[in-house]
JSON list of C-alpha atoms in Angstrom, two decimals:
[
{"chain": "A", "resi": 1, "resn": "MET", "atom": "CA", "xyz": [-15.93, 23.38, -5.16]},
{"chain": "A", "resi": 2, "resn": "LYS", "atom": "CA", "xyz": [-16.72, 20.34, -7.09]},
{"chain": "A", "resi": 3, "resn": "LYS", "atom": "CA", "xyz": [-14.10, 20.87, -9.72]},
{"chain": "A", "resi": 4, "resn": "LEU", "atom": "CA", "xyz": [-11.52, 21.47, -6.91]},
{"chain": "A", "resi": 5, "resn": "THR", "atom": "CA", "xyz": [-12.47, 18.01, -5.44]},
{"chain": "A", "resi": 6, "resn": "ASN", "atom": "CA", "xyz": [-12.25, 16.33, -8.86]},
{"chain": "A", "resi": 7, "resn": "LEU", "atom": "CA", "xyz": [-8.72, 18.04, -9.39]},
{"chain": "A", "resi": 8, "resn": "LEU", "atom": "CA", "xyz": [-7.48, 16.97, -5.96]},
{"chain": "A", "resi": 9, "resn": "ILE", "atom": "CA", "xyz": [-8.59, 13.37, -6.56]},
{"chain": "A", "resi": 10, "resn": "VAL", "atom": "CA", "xyz": [-6.91, 13.10, -9.90]},
{"chain": "A", "resi": 11, "resn": "ALA", "atom": "CA", "xyz": [-3.86, 14.64, -8.57]},
{"chain": "A", "resi": 12, "resn": "PHE", "atom": "CA", "xyz": [-3.66, 12.18, -5.59]},
{"chain": "A", "resi": 13, "resn": "ILE", "atom": "CA", "xyz": [-4.12, 9.25, -7.77]},
{"chain": "A", "resi": 14, "resn": "ILE", "atom": "CA", "xyz": [-1.42, 10.44, -10.30]},
{"chain": "A", "resi": 15, "resn": "SER", "atom": "CA", "xyz": [0.99, 11.20, -7.41]},
{"chain": "A", "resi": 16, "resn": "ALA", "atom": "CA", "xyz": [0.52, 7.64, -6.19]},
{"chain": "A", "resi": 17, "resn": "LEU", "atom": "CA", "xyz": [1.32, 6.14, -9.44]},
{"chain": "A", "resi": 18, "resn": "LEU", "atom": "CA", "xyz": [4.28, 8.30, -10.31]},
{"chain": "A", "resi": 19, "resn": "PRO", "atom": "CA", "xyz": [6.93, 6.71, -7.92]},
{"chain": "A", "resi": 20, "resn": "LEU", "atom": "CA", "xyz": [6.49, 3.22, -9.35]},
{"chain": "A", "resi": 21, "resn": "ASN", "atom": "CA", "xyz": [9.70, 1.15, -9.71]},
{"chain": "A", "resi": 22, "resn": "ALA", "atom": "CA", "xyz": [10.80, -2.36, -9.60]},
{"chain": "A", "resi": 23, "resn": "GLN", "atom": "CA", "xyz": [11.52, -2.40, -5.74]},
{"chain": "A", "resi": 24, "resn": "SER", "atom": "CA", "xyz": [8.05, -0.89, -4.65]},
{"chain": "A", "resi": 25, "resn": "LYS", "atom": "CA", "xyz": [5.22, -3.12, -3.41]},
{"chain": "A", "resi": 26, "resn": "VAL", "atom": "CA", "xyz": [2.42, -2.53, -5.98]},
{"chain": "A", "resi": 27, "resn": "GLY", "atom": "CA", "xyz": [-0.80, -4.35, -5.98]},
{"chain": "A", "resi": 28, "resn": "LEU", "atom": "CA", "xyz": [-3.99, -4.23, -8.24]},
{"chain": "A", "resi": 29, "resn": "GLY", "atom": "CA", "xyz": [-7.12, -6.05, -7.67]},
{"chain": "A", "resi": 30, "resn": "VAL", "atom": "CA", "xyz": [-10.69, -6.35, -8.35]},
{"chain": "A", "resi": 31, "resn": "LYS", "atom": "CA", "xyz": [-13.68, -5.94, -6.00]},
{"chain": "A", "resi": 32, "resn": "ALA", "atom": "CA", "xyz": [-17.33, -6.98, -6.23]},
{"chain": "A", "resi": 33, "resn": "GLY", "atom": "CA", "xyz": [-20.02, -7.35, -3.73]},
{"chain": "A", "resi": 34, "resn": "ILE", "atom": "CA", "xyz": [-23.43, -6.66, -2.65]},
{"chain": "A", "resi": 35, "resn": "ASN", "atom": "CA", "xyz": [-25.22, -3.55, -1.23]},
{"chain": "A", "resi": 36, "resn": "ILE", "atom": "CA", "xyz": [-28.17, -3.43, 1.03]},
{"chain": "A", "resi": 37, "resn": "SER", "atom": "CA", "xyz": [-29.44, 0.19, 0.99]},
{"chain": "A", "resi": 38, "resn": "ASP", "atom": "CA", "xyz": [-32.34, 2.28, 1.98]},
{"chain": "A", "resi": 39, "resn": "GLN", "atom": "CA", "xyz": [-33.33, 5.83, 2.26]},
{"chain": "A", "resi": 40, "resn": "VAL", "atom": "CA", "xyz": [-34.21, 7.19, 5.73]},
{"chain": "A", "resi": 41, "resn": "THR", "atom": "CA", "xyz": [-37.29, 9.41, 5.49]},
{"chain": "A", "resi": 42, "resn": "SER", "atom": "CA", "xyz": [-38.36, 11.90, 8.09]},
{"chain": "A", "resi": 43, "resn": "GLY", "atom": "CA", "xyz": [-41.68, 13.57, 8.32]},
{"chain": "A", "resi": 44, "resn": "THR", "atom": "CA", "xyz": [-43.68, 10.95, 6.24]},
{"chain": "A", "resi": 45, "resn": "GLY", "atom": "CA", "xyz": [-47.19, 10.36, 6.80]},
{"chain": "A", "resi": 46, "resn": "GLU", "atom": "CA", "xyz": [-49.02, 7.27, 8.02]},
{"chain": "A", "resi": 47, "resn": "ASN", "atom": "CA", "xyz": [-48.86, 3.88, 6.08]},
{"chain": "A", "resi": 48, "resn": "VAL", "atom": "CA", "xyz": [-45.65, 4.54, 4.39]},
{"chain": "A", "resi": 49, "resn": "ASN", "atom": "CA", "xyz": [-43.61, 1.38, 3.95]},
{"chain": "A", "resi": 50, "resn": "VAL", "atom": "CA", "xyz": [-39.89, 1.93, 3.40]},
{"chain": "A", "resi": 51, "resn": "ARG", "atom": "CA", "xyz": [-37.84, -1.18, 2.33]},
{"chain": "A", "resi": 52, "resn": "SER", "atom": "CA", "xyz": [-34.18, -1.94, 1.77]},
{"chain": "A", "resi": 53, "resn": "ILE", "atom": "CA", "xyz": [-33.14, -2.70, -1.82]},
{"chain": "A", "resi": 54, "resn": "LEU", "atom": "CA", "xyz": [-30.44, -5.29, -2.88]},
{"chain": "A", "resi": 55, "resn": "ARG", "atom": "CA", "xyz": [-27.88, -3.94, -5.51]},
{"chain": "A", "resi": 56, "resn": "CYS", "atom": "CA", "xyz": [-24.33, -4.82, -6.43]},
{"chain": "A", "resi": 57, "resn": "HIS", "atom": "CA", "xyz": [-21.02, -2.98, -6.58]},
{"chain": "A", "resi": 58, "resn": "GLY", "atom": "CA", "xyz": [-17.68, -3.72, -8.48]},
{"chain": "A", "resi": 59, "resn": "GLY", "atom": "CA", "xyz": [-14.59, -2.05, -9.52]},
{"chain": "A", "resi": 60, "resn": "ALA", "atom": "CA", "xyz": [-10.95, -2.05, -9.10]},
{"chain": "A", "resi": 61, "resn": "TYR", "atom": "CA", "xyz": [-8.24, -0.85, -6.62]},
{"chain": "A", "resi": 62, "resn": "PHE", "atom": "CA", "xyz": [-4.57, -0.07, -6.74]},
{"chain": "A", "resi": 63, "resn": "THR", "atom": "CA", "xyz": [-2.37, -0.53, -3.57]},
{"chain": "A", "resi": 64, "resn": "TYR", "atom": "CA", "xyz": [1.13, 1.31, -3.25]},
{"chain": "A", "resi": 65, "resn": "PHE", "atom": "CA", "xyz": [3.14, 0.61, -0.12]},
{"chain": "A", "resi": 66, "resn": "VAL", "atom": "CA", "xyz": [4.88, 3.73, 0.98]},
{"chain": "A", "resi": 67, "resn": "LEU", "atom": "CA", "xyz": [6.54, 1.88, 3.94]},
{"chain": "A", "resi": 68, "resn": "ASP", "atom": "CA", "xyz": [6.73, -1.76, 4.71]},
{"chain": "A", "resi": 69, "resn": "LYS", "atom": "CA", "xyz": [3.32, -1.81, 6.40]},
{"chain": "A", "resi": 70, "resn": "LEU", "atom": "CA", "xyz": [1.73, 1.45, 5.30]},
{"chain": "A", "resi": 71, "resn": "ALA", "atom": "CA", "xyz": [0.00, 1.77, 1.94]},
{"chain": "A", "resi": 72, "resn": "VAL", "atom": "CA", "xyz": [-2.11, 4.14, -0.17]},
{"chain": "A", "resi": 73, "resn": "GLN", "atom": "CA", "xyz": [-5.15, 2.45, -1.83]},
{"chain": "A", "resi": 74, "resn": "PRO", "atom": "CA", "xyz": [-7.30, 4.55, -4.19]},
{"chain": "A", "resi": 75, "resn": "GLU", "atom": "CA", "xyz": [-10.26, 2.53, -5.52]},
{"chain": "A", "resi": 76, "resn": "LEU", "atom": "CA", "xyz": [-12.84, 3.02, -8.27]},
{"chain": "A", "resi": 77, "resn": "LEU", "atom": "CA", "xyz": [-16.16, 1.42, -7.75]},
{"chain": "A", "resi": 78, "resn": "PHE", "atom": "CA", "xyz": [-19.44, 1.34, -9.53]},
{"chain": "A", "resi": 79, "resn": "SER", "atom": "CA", "xyz": [-22.08, 1.12, -6.89]},
{"chain": "A", "resi": 80, "resn": "GLY", "atom": "CA", "xyz": [-25.92, 0.56, -6.93]},
{"chain": "A", "resi": 81, "resn": "LYS", "atom": "CA", "xyz": [-27.98, 1.95, -4.14]},
{"chain": "A", "resi": 82, "resn": "GLY", "atom": "CA", "xyz": [-31.57, 3.10, -3.65]},
{"chain": "A", "resi": 83, "resn": "SER", "atom": "CA", "xyz": [-34.81, 2.12, -1.97]},
{"chain": "A", "resi": 84, "resn": "ASP", "atom": "CA", "xyz": [-38.23, 0.73, -2.34]},
{"chain": "A", "resi": 85, "resn": "TRP", "atom": "CA", "xyz": [-41.13, 2.43, -0.64]},
{"chain": "A", "resi": 86, "resn": "ASP", "atom": "CA", "xyz": [-44.94, 2.99, -1.06]},
{"chain": "A", "resi": 87, "resn": "ASP", "atom": "CA", "xyz": [-47.95, 4.65, 0.48]},
{"chain": "A", "resi": 88, "resn": "PRO", "atom": "CA", "xyz": [-51.54, 4.24, -0.29]},
{"chain": "A", "resi": 89, "resn": "ALA", "atom": "CA", "xyz": [-51.38, 6.71, -3.26]},
{"chain": "A", "resi": 90, "resn": "TYR", "atom": "CA", "xyz": [-48.35, 5.47, -5.21]},
{"chain": "A", "resi": 91, "resn": "TYR", "atom": "CA", "xyz": [-45.33, 2.99, -5.36]},
{"chain": "A", "resi": 92, "resn": "VAL", "atom": "CA", "xyz": [-41.70, 4.17, -5.91]},
{"chain": "A", "resi": 93, "resn": "LYS", "atom": "CA", "xyz": [-38.58, 2.29, -6.50]},
{"chain": "A", "resi": 94, "resn": "ASP", "atom": "CA", "xyz": [-35.40, 4.67, -6.41]},
{"chain": "A", "resi": 95, "resn": "LEU", "atom": "CA", "xyz": [-32.60, 2.92, -8.17]},
{"chain": "A", "resi": 96, "resn": "LEU", "atom": "CA", "xyz": [-29.40, 5.04, -7.86]},
{"chain": "A", "resi": 97, "resn": "THR", "atom": "CA", "xyz": [-25.91, 4.35, -9.61]},
{"chain": "A", "resi": 98, "resn": "TYR", "atom": "CA", "xyz": [-22.83, 5.93, -8.16]},
{"chain": "A", "resi": 99, "resn": "ILE", "atom": "CA", "xyz": [-19.27, 6.05, -8.87]},
{"chain": "A", "resi": 100, "resn": "ASP", "atom": "CA", "xyz": [-17.59, 5.92, -5.56]},
{"chain": "A", "resi": 101, "resn": "ILE", "atom": "CA", "xyz": [-13.90, 6.76, -5.14]},
{"chain": "A", "resi": 102, "resn": "PRO", "atom": "CA", "xyz": [-12.50, 5.78, -1.75]},
{"chain": "A", "resi": 103, "resn": "VAL", "atom": "CA", "xyz": [-8.85, 6.94, -1.08]},
{"chain": "A", "resi": 104, "resn": "LEU", "atom": "CA", "xyz": [-7.78, 4.69, 1.76]},
{"chain": "A", "resi": 105, "resn": "VAL", "atom": "CA", "xyz": [-4.64, 4.61, 3.94]},
{"chain": "A", "resi": 106, "resn": "ARG", "atom": "CA", "xyz": [-3.94, 0.90, 4.63]},
{"chain": "A", "resi": 107, "resn": "TYR", "atom": "CA", "xyz": [-2.02, -0.54, 7.64]},
{"chain": "A", "resi": 108, "resn": "GLN", "atom": "CA", "xyz": [-1.06, -4.05, 7.41]},
{"chain": "A", "resi": 109, "resn": "LEU", "atom": "CA", "xyz": [-1.07, -5.53, 11.04]},
{"chain": "A", "resi": 110, "resn": "ILE", "atom": "CA", "xyz": [-0.07, -8.97, 9.87]},
{"chain": "A", "resi": 111, "resn": "ASP", "atom": "CA", "xyz": [-0.06, -10.85, 6.58]},
{"chain": "A", "resi": 112, "resn": "LEU", "atom": "CA", "xyz": [-3.94, -11.56, 6.59]},
{"chain": "A", "resi": 113, "resn": "LEU", "atom": "CA", "xyz": [-5.13, -8.64, 8.65]},
{"chain": "A", "resi": 114, "resn": "ASN", "atom": "CA", "xyz": [-5.08, -4.90, 7.72]},
{"chain": "A", "resi": 115, "resn": "ILE", "atom": "CA", "xyz": [-6.97, -1.80, 8.57]},
{"chain": "A", "resi": 116, "resn": "HIS", "atom": "CA", "xyz": [-8.33, 0.79, 6.02]},
{"chain": "A", "resi": 117, "resn": "ALA", "atom": "CA", "xyz": [-9.43, 4.39, 6.70]},
{"chain": "A", "resi": 118, "resn": "GLY", "atom": "CA", "xyz": [-9.76, 7.34, 4.58]},
{"chain": "A", "resi": 119, "resn": "PRO", "atom": "CA", "xyz": [-12.47, 9.52, 2.59]},
{"chain": "A", "resi": 120, "resn": "GLN", "atom": "CA", "xyz": [-14.81, 8.35, 0.03]},
{"chain": "A", "resi": 121, "resn": "PHE", "atom": "CA", "xyz": [-15.99, 10.60, -2.81]},
{"chain": "A", "resi": 122, "resn": "GLY", "atom": "CA", "xyz": [-19.19, 9.68, -4.46]},
{"chain": "A", "resi": 123, "resn": "TYR", "atom": "CA", "xyz": [-20.83, 10.88, -7.76]},
{"chain": "A", "resi": 124, "resn": "LEU", "atom": "CA", "xyz": [-24.39, 10.17, -8.81]},
{"chain": "A", "resi": 125, "resn": "LEU", "atom": "CA", "xyz": [-24.66, 8.87, -12.27]},
{"chain": "A", "resi": 126, "resn": "SER", "atom": "CA", "xyz": [-28.25, 8.08, -12.57]}
]
């Protein structure tokens, strides 16, 4: 299943890149930001403290306008996530690094306002 998902992602990105020509509206960009994440735990004992952790993410995106206001926007992001928790016996800091691949459909309402929707695939690196 994972191989099929990888193949579909690569095929989608390649198909988005193929029809490039001088008249198409193409955009490239860089993204960066901050993640505040934690892990929800259930069934934990008393005196367990779970805290959010602050990590960053960054990557690049490619935008291809299919129609005047409708675009496809695949992205490739390196994202840090995790949590910080302890109980009376020990202290744990979970630091997770993911590659996130959102494949978004973008609708441009007006010049400075657009709506994005679509799936995101995440792969745990460490």
